[in-house]
Amino acid sequence: MSRAKKLPTWRLRERFAAGLSAMYAREVPAYSTLLEVSAQVNREYAARNRDTARLGSLSRVSAERHGAIRVGTPAELNAVADLFSAFGMVPVGYYDLRDAASPVPVMSTAFRPVDAQELARNPFRVFTSMLALRDPRFFDTDLRARVQTFLQRRQLFDPELIARAQMIAADQGCDADEADDFVGRAVAAFALSREPIEKSWYEELSKVSAVAADIAGVGSTHINHLTPRVLDIDELYRRMAARGITMIDTIQGPPRWEGPQVLLRQTSFRALAEPRRFRDDDGRISEGTLRVRFGEVEARGVALTPKGRERYEAAMAAPDPSTVWGRYFPRTDDEMAAQGLAYYRGGDAAKPVVYEDFLPASAAGIFRSNLDRDAETGAEADDSGYSVEWMAQAIGRHIHDPYALYEAQEAIA
Ligand code: OOG
Ligand code: NI
């Protein structure tokens, strides 16, 4: 009897990303429109521009997505890390959104592949946030204890699924005939639950923050958005608006300009009201709606060095960054490379290293654009001790430093 063919983790990642995308398209119809328009914009862009592939092949870009999920506890984050390890996705970077102009009670990391070859095969990444329950500015002692009890009682993932994931990660893949079942169950773990929501509990948490309610007000987690990549985000924005889809006011991140595209530009449409069932204190079930899931799209540019990033922050501090951009950034990749502002493979300005991560200000903006009101924070001192080291320890894993990864990519000629 011949042995079943083995699928490597990147094939599983490719199927996982495609499976989530198919599920999200069924659940959120406006996402399908976004995919359609993105594909159209990408095809037209590729036909007009011969150097499209410098920031990734059209096949990579067309399949490219990032997702976002939110969990409550270190134990849940740990389970997510185990699950994603079966797809060759590891934690990279640390984003503390409690510090944002409009604070959100979470800290986040991104799970993604890190090797250049793995990224080229399928770069699927998931922005993953954990509730900052120990931060007294958001949660008093009483509420914290009740949230903790609630979270301890729920189980986001079947332990058997997690055990399977650990085995697949150790083997770097699984037999082809097992893959469908494993990937299918992993995808289903992120579907929107149809279970009734305890109304008064959800409302109490909403008063702290809509994100707290989305995380700890329900018994499961869900994909919160899924983001395709486009080669021309300004054109996409215009076309979505022309189709009558209300986008947020701006494209976040660096402005459009004729020089090299840097980092990440993102825009989104507002969360849509989705039907959900609620249970009131008497046990009565009623129908209602919640706005939690939305659509986002992004364009990616070259990764900046720490020096380039400093310039970026300085330019972004201007009232209208687009009017001053040329004072901070040169107009050509050659100059960017020569001044040590961005990463290029083998130092060759024709081979930019794509930015694979996120931007804290944009992330906070994305969260915010989908909330009806800001979180109410108290004046207490933050004694939570949250930091990248804290998170790494809590999940028993190294959290990769994005700059170290870009440097390693630059070293590949
Ligand atoms: C995550 C928001 C951050 C991005 O693209 O910056 C994000 C969330 O809403 O859970 O996805
Ligand atoms: Ni996003």
Short mmCIF file of C-alpha atoms and ligand atoms in Angstrom, two decimals:
data_model
loop_
_atom_site.label_atom_id
_atom_site.label_comp_id
_atom_site.label_asym_id
_atom_site.label_seq_id
_atom_site.Cartn_x
_atom_site.Cartn_y
_atom_site.Cartn_z
CA MET A 1 0.00 0.00 0.00
CA SER A 2 1.42 3.38 -0.92
CA ARG A 3 1.75 5.99 1.78
CA ALA A 4 -0.55 8.99 1.59
CA LYS A 5 1.03 12.12 0.15
CA LYS A 6 2.23 14.55 2.78
CA LEU A 7 1.21 18.20 2.62
CA PRO A 8 3.71 20.71 4.01
CA THR A 9 2.57 23.45 6.41
CA TRP A 10 2.45 26.07 3.65
CA ARG A 11 -0.11 24.05 1.73
CA LEU A 12 -2.17 23.87 4.90
CA ARG A 13 -1.77 27.63 5.39
CA GLU A 14 -2.90 28.25 1.83
CA ARG A 15 -6.01 26.11 2.43
CA PHE A 16 -6.67 27.73 5.80
CA ALA A 17 -6.57 31.23 4.28
CA ALA A 18 -8.78 30.15 1.38
CA GLY A 19 -11.20 28.38 3.74
CA LEU A 20 -11.57 31.43 5.97
CA SER A 21 -12.04 33.63 2.93
CA ALA A 22 -14.83 31.39 1.57
CA MET A 23 -16.53 31.33 4.98
CA TYR A 24 -16.27 35.10 5.43
CA ALA A 25 -17.66 35.68 1.93
CA ARG A 26 -20.73 33.63 2.88
CA GLU A 27 -21.13 35.48 6.17
CA VAL A 28 -20.39 39.06 5.04
CA PRO A 29 -21.64 39.77 1.49
CA ALA A 30 -19.86 43.15 1.21
CA TYR A 31 -16.58 41.24 1.56
CA SER A 32 -17.34 39.46 -1.72
CA THR A 33 -17.76 42.83 -3.41
CA LEU A 34 -14.43 43.91 -1.96
CA LEU A 35 -12.73 40.79 -3.34
CA GLU A 36 -14.26 41.30 -6.75
CA VAL A 37 -13.19 44.94 -6.95
CA SER A 38 -9.71 44.14 -5.58
CA ALA A 39 -9.15 41.45 -8.20
CA GLN A 40 -10.28 43.83 -10.94
CA VAL A 41 -8.00 46.64 -9.73
CA ASN A 42 -5.04 44.24 -9.46
CA ARG A 43 -5.54 42.81 -12.94
CA GLU A 44 -5.76 46.26 -14.49
CA TYR A 45 -2.78 47.51 -12.53
CA ALA A 46 -0.69 44.51 -13.58
CA ALA A 47 -1.65 45.06 -17.23
CA ARG A 48 -0.56 48.73 -17.05
CA ASN A 49 2.64 48.35 -15.01
CA ARG A 50 5.43 46.04 -15.97
CA ASP A 51 7.19 46.16 -12.60
CA THR A 52 4.20 44.90 -10.60
CA ALA A 53 6.07 41.86 -9.34
CA ARG A 54 8.69 43.89 -7.50
CA LEU A 55 6.44 43.88 -4.44
CA GLY A 56 5.28 40.27 -4.87
CA SER A 57 3.99 38.15 -7.75
CA LEU A 58 0.41 38.71 -8.92
CA SER A 59 -0.46 35.20 -7.69
CA ARG A 60 0.88 35.95 -4.21
CA VAL A 61 -0.91 39.30 -4.08
CA SER A 62 -4.20 37.89 -5.40
CA ALA A 63 -4.32 35.17 -2.75
CA GLU A 64 -2.96 37.45 -0.04
CA ARG A 65 -5.12 38.12 3.03
CA HIS A 66 -4.74 39.14 6.60
CA GLY A 67 -7.31 38.32 9.23
CA ALA A 68 -7.95 39.65 12.73
CA ILE A 69 -9.11 37.81 15.81
CA ARG A 70 -9.47 38.78 19.47
CA VAL A 71 -9.09 36.56 22.55
CA GLY A 72 -9.47 37.02 26.28
CA THR A 73 -6.66 35.32 28.20
CA PRO A 74 -3.04 34.20 27.91
CA ALA A 75 -4.27 30.59 27.83
CA GLU A 76 -6.47 31.39 24.83
CA LEU A 77 -3.61 33.20 23.10
CA ASN A 78 -1.46 30.16 23.75
CA ALA A 79 -4.04 27.89 22.09
CA VAL A 80 -4.14 30.24 19.10
CA ALA A 81 -0.33 30.06 18.90
CA ASP A 82 -0.50 26.25 18.92
CA LEU A 83 -3.18 26.17 16.25
CA PHE A 84 -1.36 28.61 13.96
CA SER A 85 1.95 26.76 14.37
CA ALA A 86 0.41 23.98 12.25
CA PHE A 87 0.18 26.55 9.44
CA GLY A 88 3.77 27.72 9.84
CA MET A 89 2.64 30.98 11.47
CA VAL A 90 4.58 32.37 14.44
CA PRO A 91 4.15 35.53 16.55
CA VAL A 92 5.87 38.64 15.19
CA GLY A 93 5.86 42.10 16.76
CA TYR A 94 4.01 43.62 19.69
CA TYR A 95 1.39 46.35 19.43
CA ASP A 96 0.11 48.04 22.56
CA LEU A 97 -3.15 49.67 21.57
CA ARG A 98 -3.82 50.92 25.10
CA ASP A 99 -1.44 53.79 24.28
CA ALA A 100 -3.25 54.92 21.16
CA ALA A 101 -4.85 58.34 20.80
CA SER A 102 -8.16 56.56 21.36
CA PRO A 103 -7.16 53.69 23.66
CA VAL A 104 -8.36 50.13 23.06
CA PRO A 105 -8.01 47.64 25.95
CA VAL A 106 -5.86 45.11 24.07
CA MET A 107 -2.27 44.18 23.26
CA SER A 108 -1.61 42.41 19.98
CA THR A 109 0.85 40.39 17.95
CA ALA A 110 0.69 39.09 14.39
CA PHE A 111 1.01 35.41 13.51
CA ARG A 112 2.68 34.95 10.15
CA PRO A 113 5.33 33.02 8.23
CA VAL A 114 8.82 34.51 8.52
CA ASP A 115 11.04 32.94 5.83
CA ALA A 116 11.24 34.67 2.46
CA GLN A 117 10.29 31.48 0.63
CA GLU A 118 7.35 30.80 2.94
CA LEU A 119 6.13 34.38 2.49
CA ALA A 120 6.35 34.01 -1.27
CA ARG A 121 4.31 30.79 -1.14
CA ASN A 122 1.55 32.23 1.00
CA PRO A 123 1.96 35.18 3.36
CA PHE A 124 -1.28 34.71 5.37
CA ARG A 125 -1.13 36.62 8.65
CA VAL A 126 -3.55 37.10 11.52
CA PHE A 127 -3.51 40.19 13.73
CA THR A 128 -4.31 38.73 17.14
CA SER A 129 -5.37 40.82 20.11
CA MET A 130 -5.68 39.87 23.76
CA LEU A 131 -7.87 41.66 26.30
CA ALA A 132 -5.87 43.82 28.75
CA LEU A 133 -7.82 42.56 31.73
CA ARG A 134 -5.15 43.44 34.30
CA ASP A 135 -5.14 47.11 33.34
CA PRO A 136 -7.05 48.97 36.09
CA ARG A 137 -7.74 51.91 33.77
CA PHE A 138 -10.30 49.73 32.01
CA PHE A 139 -11.33 47.10 34.56
CA ASP A 140 -11.99 47.53 38.27
CA THR A 141 -11.37 44.59 40.62
CA ASP A 142 -14.97 43.46 40.66
CA LEU A 143 -15.51 43.46 36.91
CA ARG A 144 -12.10 41.87 36.32
CA ALA A 145 -13.01 38.94 38.57
CA ARG A 146 -16.32 38.40 36.79
CA VAL A 147 -14.73 38.58 33.34
CA GLN A 148 -12.08 36.12 34.47
CA THR A 149 -14.73 33.66 35.67
CA PHE A 150 -16.61 33.98 32.40
CA LEU A 151 -13.48 33.43 30.32
CA GLN A 152 -12.30 30.49 32.39
CA ARG A 153 -15.56 28.67 31.72
CA ARG A 154 -15.46 28.92 27.96
CA GLN A 155 -13.41 26.86 25.56
CA LEU A 156 -12.55 28.46 22.24
CA PHE A 157 -10.99 25.37 20.66
CA ASP A 158 -11.55 21.66 20.95
CA PRO A 159 -8.47 20.31 22.82
CA GLU A 160 -8.26 17.55 20.24
CA LEU A 161 -7.87 20.15 17.47
CA ILE A 162 -5.02 21.81 19.40
CA ALA A 163 -3.31 18.45 20.04
CA ARG A 164 -3.56 17.70 16.31
CA ALA A 165 -2.08 21.09 15.50
CA GLN A 166 0.89 20.45 17.79
CA MET A 167 1.57 17.16 16.04
CA ILE A 168 1.33 18.72 12.59
CA ALA A 169 3.70 21.52 13.64
CA ALA A 170 6.21 18.97 14.94
CA ASP A 171 5.94 16.95 11.69
CA GLN A 172 5.91 20.12 9.51
CA GLY A 173 2.80 18.89 7.71
CA CYS A 174 0.23 16.13 7.57
CA ASP A 175 -1.06 13.43 5.25
CA ALA A 176 -3.16 14.79 2.42
CA ASP A 177 -6.17 12.72 3.42
CA GLU A 178 -6.20 14.30 6.89
CA ALA A 179 -5.75 17.86 5.70
CA ASP A 180 -9.35 18.64 4.74
CA ASP A 181 -10.71 17.60 8.09
CA PHE A 182 -8.05 19.46 10.06
CA VAL A 183 -8.28 22.68 8.02
CA GLY A 184 -12.08 22.50 7.99
CA ARG A 185 -12.20 22.28 11.76
CA ALA A 186 -9.67 25.09 12.17
CA VAL A 187 -11.74 27.33 9.89
CA ALA A 188 -14.99 26.48 11.68
CA ALA A 189 -13.45 27.55 15.02
CA PHE A 190 -13.56 31.15 13.72
CA ALA A 191 -17.16 31.20 12.45
CA LEU A 192 -19.59 33.64 14.01
CA SER A 193 -21.52 31.83 16.73
CA ARG A 194 -25.31 31.71 16.50
CA GLU A 195 -25.65 31.06 20.24
CA PRO A 196 -27.77 33.64 22.09
CA ILE A 197 -25.76 36.40 23.81
CA GLU A 198 -26.46 37.28 27.47
CA LYS A 199 -27.84 40.77 26.95
CA SER A 200 -27.08 42.45 30.28
CA TRP A 201 -23.53 41.04 30.42
CA TYR A 202 -22.79 42.20 26.87
CA GLU A 203 -24.16 45.65 27.65
CA GLU A 204 -22.16 45.96 30.86
CA LEU A 205 -18.95 45.19 28.98
CA SER A 206 -19.89 47.53 26.13
CA LYS A 207 -19.81 50.38 28.64
CA VAL A 208 -16.11 49.66 29.23
CA SER A 209 -15.40 49.19 25.53
CA ALA A 210 -17.12 47.65 22.53
CA VAL A 211 -13.97 45.59 22.01
CA ALA A 212 -14.23 44.19 25.56
CA ALA A 213 -17.82 43.14 24.82
CA ASP A 214 -16.84 41.57 21.51
CA ILE A 215 -14.12 39.56 23.25
CA ALA A 216 -15.60 38.63 26.64
CA GLY A 217 -19.32 39.11 26.07
CA VAL A 218 -19.68 35.97 23.98
CA GLY A 219 -18.68 32.33 24.31
CA SER A 220 -16.45 32.05 21.23
CA THR A 221 -14.06 34.00 19.03
CA HIS A 222 -14.58 34.87 15.37
CA ILE A 223 -12.78 36.26 12.40
CA ASN A 224 -13.41 39.93 12.75
CA HIS A 225 -12.28 41.02 9.30
CA LEU A 226 -10.32 39.60 6.40
CA THR A 227 -8.26 41.92 4.28
CA PRO A 228 -7.26 41.45 0.64
CA ARG A 229 -4.23 43.24 -0.76
CA VAL A 230 -4.50 45.65 -3.67
CA LEU A 231 -1.90 47.22 -5.89
CA ASP A 232 -3.76 50.55 -6.17
CA ILE A 233 -5.71 51.38 -3.02
CA ASP A 234 -6.80 54.86 -4.17
CA GLU A 235 -8.48 53.35 -7.23
CA LEU A 236 -10.08 50.67 -5.07
CA TYR A 237 -11.43 53.31 -2.69
CA ARG A 238 -13.05 55.20 -5.58
CA ARG A 239 -14.63 52.08 -7.03
CA MET A 240 -16.05 50.87 -3.73
CA ALA A 241 -17.53 54.30 -3.08
CA ALA A 242 -18.99 54.28 -6.62
CA ARG A 243 -20.72 51.00 -5.78
CA GLY A 244 -22.43 52.70 -2.87
CA ILE A 245 -20.34 51.11 -0.10
CA THR A 246 -19.59 53.65 2.62
CA MET A 247 -15.88 53.63 3.33
CA ILE A 248 -14.22 55.33 6.31
CA ASP A 249 -13.09 58.88 5.52
CA THR A 250 -9.45 58.21 4.86
CA ILE A 251 -6.79 55.83 3.70
CA GLN A 252 -4.62 55.27 6.78
CA GLY A 253 -0.84 55.25 6.78
CA PRO A 254 1.47 57.09 4.37
CA PRO A 255 -0.04 59.35 1.69
CA ARG A 256 -0.06 58.51 -2.01
CA TRP A 257 2.97 59.88 -3.78
CA GLU A 258 5.09 59.23 -6.84
CA GLY A 259 8.16 57.89 -4.98
CA PRO A 260 8.54 54.37 -3.54
CA GLN A 261 5.49 53.12 -1.61
CA VAL A 262 6.46 52.43 1.98
CA LEU A 263 4.98 50.28 4.75
CA LEU A 264 1.25 49.87 4.64
CA ARG A 265 -1.82 51.82 3.53
CA GLN A 266 -5.23 50.62 4.67
CA THR A 267 -8.86 51.58 4.47
CA SER A 268 -12.08 49.92 5.51
CA PHE A 269 -15.85 49.95 5.35
CA ARG A 270 -17.82 50.18 8.50
CA ALA A 271 -19.10 47.14 10.32
CA LEU A 272 -22.48 46.02 9.07
CA ALA A 273 -25.41 45.17 11.34
CA GLU A 274 -25.66 41.39 11.51
CA PRO A 275 -28.60 39.54 13.07
CA ARG A 276 -27.79 38.06 16.49
CA ARG A 277 -29.93 36.48 19.18
CA PHE A 278 -29.99 37.79 22.75
CA ARG A 279 -31.11 36.26 26.04
CA ASP A 280 -32.48 38.67 28.64
CA ASP A 281 -32.34 38.16 32.41
CA ASP A 282 -35.66 36.27 32.42
CA GLY A 283 -34.31 33.81 29.88
CA ARG A 284 -36.38 35.25 27.03
CA ILE A 285 -34.73 35.11 23.61
CA SER A 286 -35.05 38.05 21.27
CA GLU A 287 -33.65 38.97 17.88
CA GLY A 288 -31.31 41.93 17.54
CA THR A 289 -28.30 43.08 15.59
CA LEU A 290 -24.65 43.79 16.33
CA ARG A 291 -22.09 45.69 14.30
CA VAL A 292 -18.76 44.01 14.86
CA ARG A 293 -17.46 42.68 11.57
CA PHE A 294 -16.20 44.82 8.76
CA GLY A 295 -14.14 44.88 5.60
CA GLU A 296 -10.69 46.27 5.08
CA VAL A 297 -8.25 46.45 2.20
CA GLU A 298 -4.55 47.27 2.10
CA ALA A 299 -1.61 48.13 -0.12
CA ARG A 300 1.90 47.14 0.93
CA GLY A 301 5.20 48.83 0.21
CA VAL A 302 8.84 48.48 1.12
CA ALA A 303 9.83 47.77 4.76
CA LEU A 304 11.57 50.70 6.44
CA THR A 305 14.72 50.45 8.57
CA PRO A 306 14.60 52.01 12.07
CA LYS A 307 16.07 55.15 10.48
CA GLY A 308 13.38 55.14 7.79
CA ARG A 309 10.72 54.56 10.40
CA GLU A 310 11.87 57.61 12.36
CA ARG A 311 11.51 59.69 9.21
CA TYR A 312 8.10 58.18 8.68
CA GLU A 313 6.91 59.14 12.16
CA ALA A 314 8.26 62.67 11.71
CA ALA A 315 6.50 63.08 8.35
CA MET A 316 3.27 61.68 9.73
CA ALA A 317 3.32 64.21 12.57
CA ALA A 318 2.72 67.04 10.05
CA PRO A 319 -0.85 68.35 9.80
CA ASP A 320 -1.01 67.15 6.18
CA PRO A 321 1.78 64.60 5.58
CA SER A 322 1.18 64.55 1.82
CA THR A 323 2.37 68.17 1.52
CA VAL A 324 5.72 67.50 3.23
CA TRP A 325 6.49 63.93 2.16
CA GLY A 326 9.22 64.87 -0.31
CA ARG A 327 11.16 66.60 2.46
CA TYR A 328 11.48 63.32 4.33
CA PHE A 329 11.73 60.69 1.60
CA PRO A 330 13.70 60.54 -1.65
CA ARG A 331 11.92 59.85 -4.91
CA THR A 332 13.76 56.69 -5.95
CA ASP A 333 14.53 53.25 -4.55
CA ASP A 334 18.22 53.87 -5.30
CA GLU A 335 18.22 56.84 -2.95
CA MET A 336 16.16 54.98 -0.34
CA ALA A 337 18.75 52.17 -0.37
CA ALA A 338 21.74 54.53 -0.41
CA GLN A 339 20.43 56.46 2.60
CA GLY A 340 19.67 53.26 4.52
CA LEU A 341 15.97 54.09 4.83
CA ALA A 342 14.48 50.84 3.57
CA TYR A 343 15.40 47.18 3.11
CA TYR A 344 16.41 45.78 -0.28
CA ARG A 345 17.54 42.22 -0.91
CA GLY A 346 21.28 42.12 -1.35
CA GLY A 347 21.18 45.92 -1.17
CA ASP A 348 19.76 45.93 -4.72
CA ALA A 349 17.25 48.78 -5.13
CA ALA A 350 15.33 46.69 -7.67
CA LYS A 351 14.48 44.14 -4.98
CA PRO A 352 12.50 45.75 -2.17
CA VAL A 353 11.70 43.70 0.92
CA VAL A 354 7.90 43.91 1.37
CA TYR A 355 6.55 45.19 4.68
CA GLU A 356 4.77 42.18 6.21
CA ASP A 357 3.59 43.71 9.49
CA PHE A 358 1.10 46.26 10.81
CA LEU A 359 1.08 49.87 12.03
CA PRO A 360 -0.15 50.61 15.55
CA ALA A 361 -1.72 53.96 14.67
CA SER A 362 -3.63 52.43 11.74
CA ALA A 363 -4.64 49.41 13.83
CA ALA A 364 -6.06 51.67 16.54
CA GLY A 365 -7.78 53.69 13.81
CA ILE A 366 -9.29 50.52 12.33
CA PHE A 367 -10.58 49.44 15.72
CA ARG A 368 -11.92 52.90 16.38
CA SER A 369 -13.66 53.43 13.06
CA ASN A 370 -15.84 50.50 13.92
CA LEU A 371 -16.81 51.46 17.44
CA ASP A 372 -19.78 53.58 18.30
CA ARG A 373 -17.90 55.26 21.12
CA ASP A 374 -14.44 55.35 22.67
CA ALA A 375 -13.43 53.36 25.71
CA GLU A 376 -13.81 55.12 29.03
CA THR A 377 -10.52 55.00 30.84
CA GLY A 378 -9.97 55.73 34.52
CA ALA A 379 -7.11 57.77 35.97
CA GLU A 380 -5.54 54.80 37.81
CA ALA A 381 -1.87 53.97 37.28
CA ASP A 382 -1.23 51.09 34.89
CA ASP A 383 0.32 48.38 37.07
CA SER A 384 -0.53 45.53 34.69
CA GLY A 385 3.10 44.89 33.73
CA TYR A 386 2.12 44.16 30.12
CA SER A 387 5.02 44.24 27.67
CA VAL A 388 6.38 42.18 24.80
CA GLU A 389 8.39 40.17 27.34
CA TRP A 390 5.25 39.59 29.39
CA MET A 391 3.37 38.35 26.35
CA ALA A 392 6.24 36.09 25.23
CA GLN A 393 6.38 34.55 28.66
CA ALA A 394 2.61 34.18 28.90
CA ILE A 395 2.55 32.14 25.69
CA GLY A 396 5.90 30.44 26.25
CA ARG A 397 7.18 31.51 22.85
CA HIS A 398 9.68 33.84 21.31
CA ILE A 399 7.98 36.87 19.74
CA HIS A 400 10.02 37.78 16.68
CA ASP A 401 11.35 41.29 16.23
CA PRO A 402 10.21 42.48 12.78
CA TYR A 403 13.45 44.41 12.15
CA ALA A 404 15.58 41.30 12.72
CA LEU A 405 13.44 39.45 10.16
CA TYR A 406 13.78 42.22 7.56
CA GLU A 407 17.54 42.30 8.08
CA ALA A 408 17.68 38.56 7.51
CA GLN A 409 15.70 39.01 4.26
CA GLU A 410 18.01 41.80 3.15
CA ALA A 411 20.96 39.45 3.56
CA ILE A 412 19.49 37.12 0.90
CA ALA A 413 20.74 38.34 -2.45
C1 OOG B 1 -7.66 44.46 14.62
C2 OOG B 1 -7.40 45.82 14.05
C3 OOG B 1 -6.00 45.92 13.45
C4 OOG B 1 -5.06 46.14 11.09
O1 OOG B 1 -5.13 45.78 9.92
O2 OOG B 1 -4.37 47.08 11.46
C5 OOG B 1 -5.87 45.39 12.07
C6 OOG B 1 -9.08 44.23 15.09
O3 OOG B 1 -9.98 44.97 14.72
O4 OOG B 1 -9.25 43.23 15.81
O5 OOG B 1 -6.42 44.40 11.69
NI NI B 2 -6.76 44.53 9.62
#
